[in-house]
PDB file of C-alpha atoms in Angstrom:
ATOM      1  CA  UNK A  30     -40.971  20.955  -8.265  1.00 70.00           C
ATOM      2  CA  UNK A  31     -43.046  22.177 -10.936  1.00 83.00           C
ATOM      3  CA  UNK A  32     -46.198  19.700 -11.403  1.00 95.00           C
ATOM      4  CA  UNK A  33     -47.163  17.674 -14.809  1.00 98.00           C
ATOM      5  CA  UNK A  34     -47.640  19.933 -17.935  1.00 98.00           C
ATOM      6  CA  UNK A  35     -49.961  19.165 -20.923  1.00 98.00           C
ATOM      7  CA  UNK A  36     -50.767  20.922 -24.192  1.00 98.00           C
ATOM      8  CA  UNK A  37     -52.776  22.190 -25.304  1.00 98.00           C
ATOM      9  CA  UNK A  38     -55.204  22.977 -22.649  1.00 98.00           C
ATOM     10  CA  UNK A  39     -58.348  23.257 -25.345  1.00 98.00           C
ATOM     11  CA  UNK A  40     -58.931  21.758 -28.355  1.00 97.00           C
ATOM     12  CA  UNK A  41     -61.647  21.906 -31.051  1.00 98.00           C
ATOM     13  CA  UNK A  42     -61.684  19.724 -33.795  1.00 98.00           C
ATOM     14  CA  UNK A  43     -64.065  18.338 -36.508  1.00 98.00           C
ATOM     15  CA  UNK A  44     -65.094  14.595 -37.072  1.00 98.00           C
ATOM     16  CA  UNK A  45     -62.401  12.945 -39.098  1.00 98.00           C
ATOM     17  CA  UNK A  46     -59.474  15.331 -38.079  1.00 98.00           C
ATOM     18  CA  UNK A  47     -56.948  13.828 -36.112  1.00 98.00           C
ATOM     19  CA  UNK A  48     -55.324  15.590 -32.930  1.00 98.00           C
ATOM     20  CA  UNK A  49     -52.035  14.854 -30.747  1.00 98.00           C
ATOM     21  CA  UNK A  50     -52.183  16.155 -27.147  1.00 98.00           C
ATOM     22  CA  UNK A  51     -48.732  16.322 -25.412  1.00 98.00           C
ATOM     23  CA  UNK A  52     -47.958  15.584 -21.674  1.00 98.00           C
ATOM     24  CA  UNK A  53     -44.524  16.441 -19.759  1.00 98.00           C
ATOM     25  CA  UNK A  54     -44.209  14.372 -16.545  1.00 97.00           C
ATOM     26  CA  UNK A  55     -43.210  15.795 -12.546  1.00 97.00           C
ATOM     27  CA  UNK A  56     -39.275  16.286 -12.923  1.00 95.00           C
ATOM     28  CA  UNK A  57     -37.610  12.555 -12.431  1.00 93.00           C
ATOM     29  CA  UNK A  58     -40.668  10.977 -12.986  1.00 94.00           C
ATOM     30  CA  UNK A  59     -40.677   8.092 -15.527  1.00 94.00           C
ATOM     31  CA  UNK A  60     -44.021   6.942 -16.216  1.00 94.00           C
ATOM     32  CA  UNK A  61     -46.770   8.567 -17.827  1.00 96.00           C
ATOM     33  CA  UNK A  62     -50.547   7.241 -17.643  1.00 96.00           C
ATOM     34  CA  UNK A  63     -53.371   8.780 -20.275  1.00 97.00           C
ATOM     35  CA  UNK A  64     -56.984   8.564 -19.236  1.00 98.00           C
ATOM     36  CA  UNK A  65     -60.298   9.789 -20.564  1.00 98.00           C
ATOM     37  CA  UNK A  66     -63.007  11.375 -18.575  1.00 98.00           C
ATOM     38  CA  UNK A  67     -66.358  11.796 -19.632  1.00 97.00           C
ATOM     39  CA  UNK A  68     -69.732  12.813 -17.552  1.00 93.00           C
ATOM     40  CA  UNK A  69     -71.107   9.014 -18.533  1.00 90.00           C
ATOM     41  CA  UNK A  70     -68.485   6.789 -18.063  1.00 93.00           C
ATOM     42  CA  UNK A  71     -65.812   8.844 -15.790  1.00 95.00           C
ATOM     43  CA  UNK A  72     -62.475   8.250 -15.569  1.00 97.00           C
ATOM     44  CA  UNK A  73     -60.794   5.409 -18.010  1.00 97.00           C
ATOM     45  CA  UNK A  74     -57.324   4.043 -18.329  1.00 96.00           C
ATOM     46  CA  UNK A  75     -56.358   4.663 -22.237  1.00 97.00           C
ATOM     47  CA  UNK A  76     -52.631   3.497 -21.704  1.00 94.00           C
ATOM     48  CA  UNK A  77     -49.567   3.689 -19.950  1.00 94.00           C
ATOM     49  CA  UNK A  78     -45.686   4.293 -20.658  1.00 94.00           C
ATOM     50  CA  UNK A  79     -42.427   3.531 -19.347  1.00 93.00           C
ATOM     51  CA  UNK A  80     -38.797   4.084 -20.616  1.00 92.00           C
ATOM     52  CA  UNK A  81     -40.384   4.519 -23.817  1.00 95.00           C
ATOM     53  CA  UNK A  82     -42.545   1.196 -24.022  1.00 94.00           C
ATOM     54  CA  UNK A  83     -45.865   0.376 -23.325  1.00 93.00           C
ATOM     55  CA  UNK A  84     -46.761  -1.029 -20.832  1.00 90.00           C
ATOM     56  CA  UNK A  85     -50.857  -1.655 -20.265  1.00 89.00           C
ATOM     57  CA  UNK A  86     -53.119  -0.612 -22.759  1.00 93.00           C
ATOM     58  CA  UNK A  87     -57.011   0.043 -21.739  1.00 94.00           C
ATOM     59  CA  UNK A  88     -60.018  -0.863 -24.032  1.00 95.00           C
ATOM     60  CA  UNK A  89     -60.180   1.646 -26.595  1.00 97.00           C
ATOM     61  CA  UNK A  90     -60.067   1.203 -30.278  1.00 97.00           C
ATOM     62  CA  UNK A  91     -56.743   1.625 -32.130  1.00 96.00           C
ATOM     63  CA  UNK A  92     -57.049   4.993 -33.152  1.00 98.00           C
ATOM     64  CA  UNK A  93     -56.099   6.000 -29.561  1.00 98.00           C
ATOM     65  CA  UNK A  94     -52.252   5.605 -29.803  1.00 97.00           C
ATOM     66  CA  UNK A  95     -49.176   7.176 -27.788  1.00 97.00           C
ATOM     67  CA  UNK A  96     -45.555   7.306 -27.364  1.00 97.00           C
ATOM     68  CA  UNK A  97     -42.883   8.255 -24.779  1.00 98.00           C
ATOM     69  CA  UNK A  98     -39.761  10.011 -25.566  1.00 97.00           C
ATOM     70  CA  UNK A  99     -36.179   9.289 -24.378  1.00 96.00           C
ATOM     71  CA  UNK A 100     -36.917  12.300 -21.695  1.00 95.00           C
ATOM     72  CA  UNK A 101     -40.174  10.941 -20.794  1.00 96.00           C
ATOM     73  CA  UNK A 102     -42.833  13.240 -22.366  1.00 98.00           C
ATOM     74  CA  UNK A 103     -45.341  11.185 -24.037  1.00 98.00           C
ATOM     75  CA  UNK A 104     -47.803  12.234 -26.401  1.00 98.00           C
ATOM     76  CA  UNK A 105     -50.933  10.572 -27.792  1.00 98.00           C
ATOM     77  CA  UNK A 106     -52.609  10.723 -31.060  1.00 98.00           C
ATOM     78  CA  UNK A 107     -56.493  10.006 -32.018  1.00 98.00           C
ATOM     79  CA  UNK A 108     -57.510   9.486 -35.472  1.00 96.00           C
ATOM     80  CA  UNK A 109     -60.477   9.630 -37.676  1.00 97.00           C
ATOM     81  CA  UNK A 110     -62.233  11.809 -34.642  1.00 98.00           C
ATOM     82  CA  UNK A 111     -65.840  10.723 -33.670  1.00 98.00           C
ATOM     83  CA  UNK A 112     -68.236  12.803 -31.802  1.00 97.00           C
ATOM     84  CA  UNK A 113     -67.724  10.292 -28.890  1.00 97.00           C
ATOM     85  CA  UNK A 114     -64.010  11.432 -28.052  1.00 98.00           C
ATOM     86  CA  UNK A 115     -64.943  14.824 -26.812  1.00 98.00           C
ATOM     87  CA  UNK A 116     -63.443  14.221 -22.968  1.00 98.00           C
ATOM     88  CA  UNK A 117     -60.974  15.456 -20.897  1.00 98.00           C
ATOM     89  CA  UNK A 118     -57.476  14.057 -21.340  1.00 98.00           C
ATOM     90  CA  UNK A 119     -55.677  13.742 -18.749  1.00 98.00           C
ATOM     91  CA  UNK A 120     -52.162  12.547 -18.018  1.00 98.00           C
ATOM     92  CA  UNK A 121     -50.872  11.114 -14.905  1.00 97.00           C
ATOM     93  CA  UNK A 122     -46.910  10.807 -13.827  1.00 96.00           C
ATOM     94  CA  UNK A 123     -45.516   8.386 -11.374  1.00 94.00           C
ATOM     95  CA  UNK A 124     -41.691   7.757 -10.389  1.00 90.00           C
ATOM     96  CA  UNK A 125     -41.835   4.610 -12.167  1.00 82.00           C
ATOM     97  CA  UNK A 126     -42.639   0.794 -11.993  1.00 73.00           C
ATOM     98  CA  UNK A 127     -42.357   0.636  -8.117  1.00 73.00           C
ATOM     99  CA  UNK A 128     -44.522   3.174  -7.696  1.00 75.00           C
ATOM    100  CA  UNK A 129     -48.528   3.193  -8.458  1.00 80.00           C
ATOM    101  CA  UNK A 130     -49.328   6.887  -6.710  1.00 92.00           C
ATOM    102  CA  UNK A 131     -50.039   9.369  -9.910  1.00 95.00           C
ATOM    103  CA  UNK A 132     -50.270  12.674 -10.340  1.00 97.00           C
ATOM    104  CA  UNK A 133     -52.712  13.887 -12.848  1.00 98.00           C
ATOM    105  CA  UNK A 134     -51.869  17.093 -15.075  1.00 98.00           C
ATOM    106  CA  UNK A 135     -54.708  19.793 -15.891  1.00 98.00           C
ATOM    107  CA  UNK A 136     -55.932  18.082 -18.770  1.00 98.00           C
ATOM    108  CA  UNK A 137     -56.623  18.603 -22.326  1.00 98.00           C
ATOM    109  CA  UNK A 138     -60.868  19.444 -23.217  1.00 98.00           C
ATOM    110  CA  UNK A 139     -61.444  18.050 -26.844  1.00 98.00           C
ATOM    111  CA  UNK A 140     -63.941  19.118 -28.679  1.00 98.00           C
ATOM    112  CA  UNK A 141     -65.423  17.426 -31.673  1.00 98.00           C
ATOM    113  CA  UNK A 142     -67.708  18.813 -33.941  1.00 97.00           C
TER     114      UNK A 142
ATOM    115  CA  UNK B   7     -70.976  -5.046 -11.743  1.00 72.00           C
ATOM    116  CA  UNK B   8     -68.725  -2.471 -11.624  1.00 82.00           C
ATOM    117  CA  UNK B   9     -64.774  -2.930 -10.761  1.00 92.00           C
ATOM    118  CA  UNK B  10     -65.078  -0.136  -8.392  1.00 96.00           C
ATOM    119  CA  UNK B  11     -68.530   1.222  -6.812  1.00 96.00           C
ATOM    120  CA  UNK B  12     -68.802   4.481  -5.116  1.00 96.00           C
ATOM    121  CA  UNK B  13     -72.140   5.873  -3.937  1.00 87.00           C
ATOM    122  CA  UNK B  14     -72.644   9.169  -5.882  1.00 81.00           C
ATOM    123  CA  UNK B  15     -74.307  11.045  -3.853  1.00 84.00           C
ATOM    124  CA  UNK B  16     -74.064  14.042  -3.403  1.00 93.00           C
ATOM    125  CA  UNK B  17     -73.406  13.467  -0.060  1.00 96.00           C
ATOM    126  CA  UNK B  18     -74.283  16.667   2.212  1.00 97.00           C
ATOM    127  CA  UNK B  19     -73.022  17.096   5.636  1.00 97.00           C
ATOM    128  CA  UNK B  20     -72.564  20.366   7.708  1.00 98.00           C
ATOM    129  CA  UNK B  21     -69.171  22.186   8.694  1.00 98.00           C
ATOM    130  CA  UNK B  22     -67.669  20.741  11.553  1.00 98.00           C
ATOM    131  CA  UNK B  23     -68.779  17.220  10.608  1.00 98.00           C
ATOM    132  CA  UNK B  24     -67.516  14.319   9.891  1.00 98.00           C
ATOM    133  CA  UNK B  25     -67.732  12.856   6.293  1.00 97.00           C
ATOM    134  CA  UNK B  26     -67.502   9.410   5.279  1.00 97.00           C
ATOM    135  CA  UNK B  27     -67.135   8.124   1.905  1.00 97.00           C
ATOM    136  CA  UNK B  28     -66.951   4.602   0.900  1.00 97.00           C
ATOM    137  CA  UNK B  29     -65.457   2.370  -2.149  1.00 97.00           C
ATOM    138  CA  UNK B  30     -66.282  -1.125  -2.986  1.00 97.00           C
ATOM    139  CA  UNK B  31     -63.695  -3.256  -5.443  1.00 97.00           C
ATOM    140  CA  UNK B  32     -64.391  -6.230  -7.303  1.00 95.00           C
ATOM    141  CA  UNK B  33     -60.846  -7.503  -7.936  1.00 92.00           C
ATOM    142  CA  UNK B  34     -59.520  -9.442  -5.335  1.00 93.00           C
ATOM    143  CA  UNK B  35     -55.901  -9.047  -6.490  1.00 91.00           C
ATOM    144  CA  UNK B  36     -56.355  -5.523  -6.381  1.00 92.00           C
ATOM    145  CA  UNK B  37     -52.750  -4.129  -4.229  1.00 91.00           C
ATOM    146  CA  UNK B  38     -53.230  -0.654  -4.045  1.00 93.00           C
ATOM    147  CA  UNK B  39     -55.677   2.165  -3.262  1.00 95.00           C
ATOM    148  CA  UNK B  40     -56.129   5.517  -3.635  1.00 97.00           C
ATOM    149  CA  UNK B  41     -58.416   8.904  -2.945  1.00 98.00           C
ATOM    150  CA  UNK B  42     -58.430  12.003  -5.461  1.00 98.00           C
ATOM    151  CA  UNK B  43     -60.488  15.032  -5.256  1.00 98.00           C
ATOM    152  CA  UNK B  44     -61.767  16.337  -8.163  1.00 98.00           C
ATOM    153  CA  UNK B  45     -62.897  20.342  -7.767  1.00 98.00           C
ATOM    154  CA  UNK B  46     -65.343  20.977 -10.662  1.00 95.00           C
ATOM    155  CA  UNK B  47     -63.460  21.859 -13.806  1.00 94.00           C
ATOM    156  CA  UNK B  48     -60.360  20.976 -12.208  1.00 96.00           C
ATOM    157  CA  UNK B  49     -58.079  17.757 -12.686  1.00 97.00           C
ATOM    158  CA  UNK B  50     -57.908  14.779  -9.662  1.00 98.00           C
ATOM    159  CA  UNK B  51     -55.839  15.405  -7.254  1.00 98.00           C
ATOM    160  CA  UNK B  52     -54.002  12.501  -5.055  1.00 97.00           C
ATOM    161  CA  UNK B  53     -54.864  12.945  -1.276  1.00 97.00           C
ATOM    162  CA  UNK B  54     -54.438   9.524   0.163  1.00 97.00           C
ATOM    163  CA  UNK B  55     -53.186   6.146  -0.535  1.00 95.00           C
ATOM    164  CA  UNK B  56     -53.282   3.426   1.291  1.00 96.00           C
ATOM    165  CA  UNK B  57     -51.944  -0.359   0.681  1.00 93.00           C
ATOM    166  CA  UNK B  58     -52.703  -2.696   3.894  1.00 94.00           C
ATOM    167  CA  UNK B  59     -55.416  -3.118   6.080  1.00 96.00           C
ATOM    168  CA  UNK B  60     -56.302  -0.775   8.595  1.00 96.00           C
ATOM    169  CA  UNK B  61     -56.409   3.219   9.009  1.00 97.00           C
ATOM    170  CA  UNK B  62     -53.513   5.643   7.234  1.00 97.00           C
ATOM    171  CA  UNK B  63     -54.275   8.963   8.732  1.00 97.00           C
ATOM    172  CA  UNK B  64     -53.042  12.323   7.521  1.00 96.00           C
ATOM    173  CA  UNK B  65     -54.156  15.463   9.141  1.00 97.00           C
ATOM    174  CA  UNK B  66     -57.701  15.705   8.826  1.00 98.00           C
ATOM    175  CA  UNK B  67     -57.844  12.597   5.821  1.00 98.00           C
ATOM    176  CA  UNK B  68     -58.331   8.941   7.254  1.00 98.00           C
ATOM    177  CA  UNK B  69     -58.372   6.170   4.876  1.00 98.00           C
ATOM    178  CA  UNK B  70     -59.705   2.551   6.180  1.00 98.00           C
ATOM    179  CA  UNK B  71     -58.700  -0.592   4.284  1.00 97.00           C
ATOM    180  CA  UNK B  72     -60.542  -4.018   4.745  1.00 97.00           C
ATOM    181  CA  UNK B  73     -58.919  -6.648   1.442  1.00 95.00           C
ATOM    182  CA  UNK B  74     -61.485  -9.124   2.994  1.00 96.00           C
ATOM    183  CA  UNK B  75     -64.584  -7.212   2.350  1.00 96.00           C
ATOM    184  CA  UNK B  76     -62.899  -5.522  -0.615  1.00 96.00           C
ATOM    185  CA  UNK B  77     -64.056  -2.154   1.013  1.00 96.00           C
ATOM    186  CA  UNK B  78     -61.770   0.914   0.995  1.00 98.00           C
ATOM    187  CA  UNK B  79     -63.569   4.395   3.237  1.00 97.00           C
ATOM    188  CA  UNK B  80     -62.063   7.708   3.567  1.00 98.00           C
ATOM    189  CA  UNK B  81     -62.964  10.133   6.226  1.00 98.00           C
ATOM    190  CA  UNK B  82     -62.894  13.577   6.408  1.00 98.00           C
ATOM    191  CA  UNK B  83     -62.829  15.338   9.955  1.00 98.00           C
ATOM    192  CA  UNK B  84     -64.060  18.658  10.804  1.00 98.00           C
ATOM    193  CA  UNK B  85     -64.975  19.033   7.651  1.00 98.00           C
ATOM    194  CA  UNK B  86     -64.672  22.036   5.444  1.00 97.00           C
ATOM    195  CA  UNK B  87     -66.539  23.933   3.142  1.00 97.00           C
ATOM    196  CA  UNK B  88     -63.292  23.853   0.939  1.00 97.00           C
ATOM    197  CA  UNK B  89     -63.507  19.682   0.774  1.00 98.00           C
ATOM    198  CA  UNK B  90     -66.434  20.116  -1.436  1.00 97.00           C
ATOM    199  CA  UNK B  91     -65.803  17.824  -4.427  1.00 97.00           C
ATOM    200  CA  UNK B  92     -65.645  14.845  -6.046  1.00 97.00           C
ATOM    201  CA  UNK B  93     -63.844  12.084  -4.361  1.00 98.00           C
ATOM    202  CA  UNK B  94     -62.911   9.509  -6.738  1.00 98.00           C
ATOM    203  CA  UNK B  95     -61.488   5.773  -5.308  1.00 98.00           C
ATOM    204  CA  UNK B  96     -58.709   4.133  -7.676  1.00 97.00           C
ATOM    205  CA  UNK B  97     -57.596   1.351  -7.016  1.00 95.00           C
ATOM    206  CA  UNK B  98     -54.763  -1.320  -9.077  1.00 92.00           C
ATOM    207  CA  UNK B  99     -53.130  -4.641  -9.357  1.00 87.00           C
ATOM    208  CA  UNK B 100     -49.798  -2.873  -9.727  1.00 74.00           C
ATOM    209  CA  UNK B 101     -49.397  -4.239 -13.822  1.00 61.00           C
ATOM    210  CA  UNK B 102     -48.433  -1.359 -15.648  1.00 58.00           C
ATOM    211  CA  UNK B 103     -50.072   1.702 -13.968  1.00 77.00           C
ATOM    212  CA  UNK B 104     -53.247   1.058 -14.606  1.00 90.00           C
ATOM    213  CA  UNK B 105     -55.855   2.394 -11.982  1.00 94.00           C
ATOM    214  CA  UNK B 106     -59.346   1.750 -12.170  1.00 95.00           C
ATOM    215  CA  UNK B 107     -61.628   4.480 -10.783  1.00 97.00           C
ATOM    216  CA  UNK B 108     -65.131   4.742  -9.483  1.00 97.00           C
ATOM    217  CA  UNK B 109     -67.808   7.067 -10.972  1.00 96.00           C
ATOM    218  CA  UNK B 110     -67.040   9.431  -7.506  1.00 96.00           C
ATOM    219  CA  UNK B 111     -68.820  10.863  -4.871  1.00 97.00           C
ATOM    220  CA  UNK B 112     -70.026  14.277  -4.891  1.00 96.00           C
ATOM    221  CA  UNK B 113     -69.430  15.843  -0.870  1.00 97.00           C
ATOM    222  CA  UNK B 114     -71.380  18.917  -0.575  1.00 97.00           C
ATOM    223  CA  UNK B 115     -70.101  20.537   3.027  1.00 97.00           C
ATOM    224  CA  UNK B 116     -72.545  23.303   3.774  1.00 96.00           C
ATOM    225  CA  UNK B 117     -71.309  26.241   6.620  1.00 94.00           C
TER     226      UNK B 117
END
């Protein structure tokens, strides 16, 4: 079963710009989790998605923002970039409500500028 | 205080040992728990989970679970120089996915 995707691997972008990283889940798997890792703070929950709804949100400011589509890709969107969001995005699948083990993708390195 | 508190090491040990990483939580109605290893540039990666109290072994991988003293352990057997990474605890109150992780423990396994 071939694992989660994301894309693009690498990103550089310049303050202001805004950037959408997109995440395909494990095969079956309904419900897709974004975090941000930095050296400083490590991993942090941004938010999660099932059958197309929110479902938990983390503490970040509204220009973090995502979505899940009817096949259970989700994408998420930052705004106005500040230096501060360069990280590694990752995305995390699980099977769905009943089940909290999650399976992290390769990640997405932003860059900002 | 943090929700979750790992010792960051690094934490050396020599091939053959045993290592022994440990996880404090601060949420009592915390329901699950988990290990990832993180290889350096790489992504986590899920090796144990564990929901009630006791040991969960899996080949080389024991997890230990104590909800009383809100203390989660993994150890690693015969270790490896391989298992040298970042082991990250997560642990969550089953609402909506969220885990909350620890700030790791580097495992350095020298040969």
């Amino acid at each position: 079963k071939a694992g989660v995707t994301q894309t693009p691997r690498y990103l550089i972008k310049t303050r202001g710009q805004q950037v959408t990283l997109s995440c395909s889940p494990i095969s079956g798997h309904r419900s897709v989790s974004w975090y941000q890792q930095t050296p400083g703070q490590g991993l942090q929950f941004l938010f999660e998605y099932f059958s197309e709804t929110q479902r938990n949100k983390g503490n970040f400011p509204g220009r973090f923002s995502g979505r899940q589509f009817s096949n259970s890709r989700s994408e998420m969107n930052v705004s106005t970039l500040e230096l501060g969001d360069s990280a590694l995005y990752l995305c995390a699948s699980s099977q769905g409500p009943t089940s909290n083990e999650q399976f992290f993708g390769p990640g997405t390195r932003l860059t900002v500028l | 205080q943090k929700e979750v508190e790992q010792n960051s090491g690094p934490l050396s040990v020599p091939e053959g040992a045993i290592a022994s990483l440990n996880c404090t939580y601060s949420d009592r109605g915390s329901q699950s728990f988990f290990w990832y290893r993180q290889y350096s540039g790489k992504s986590p990666e899920l090796i144990m989970s564990i929901y009630s109290n006791g040991d969960k072994e899996d080949g080389r991988f024991t997890a230990q679970l104590n909800k009383a003293s809100q203390y989660v352990s993994l150890l690693i057997r015969d270790s490896q120089p391989s298992d040298s990474a970042t082991y990250l605890c997560a642990v969550t109150r089953n609402q909506g996915g969220k885990l909350i992780f620890g700030q790791g423990t580097e495992l350095s396994v020298k040969p």
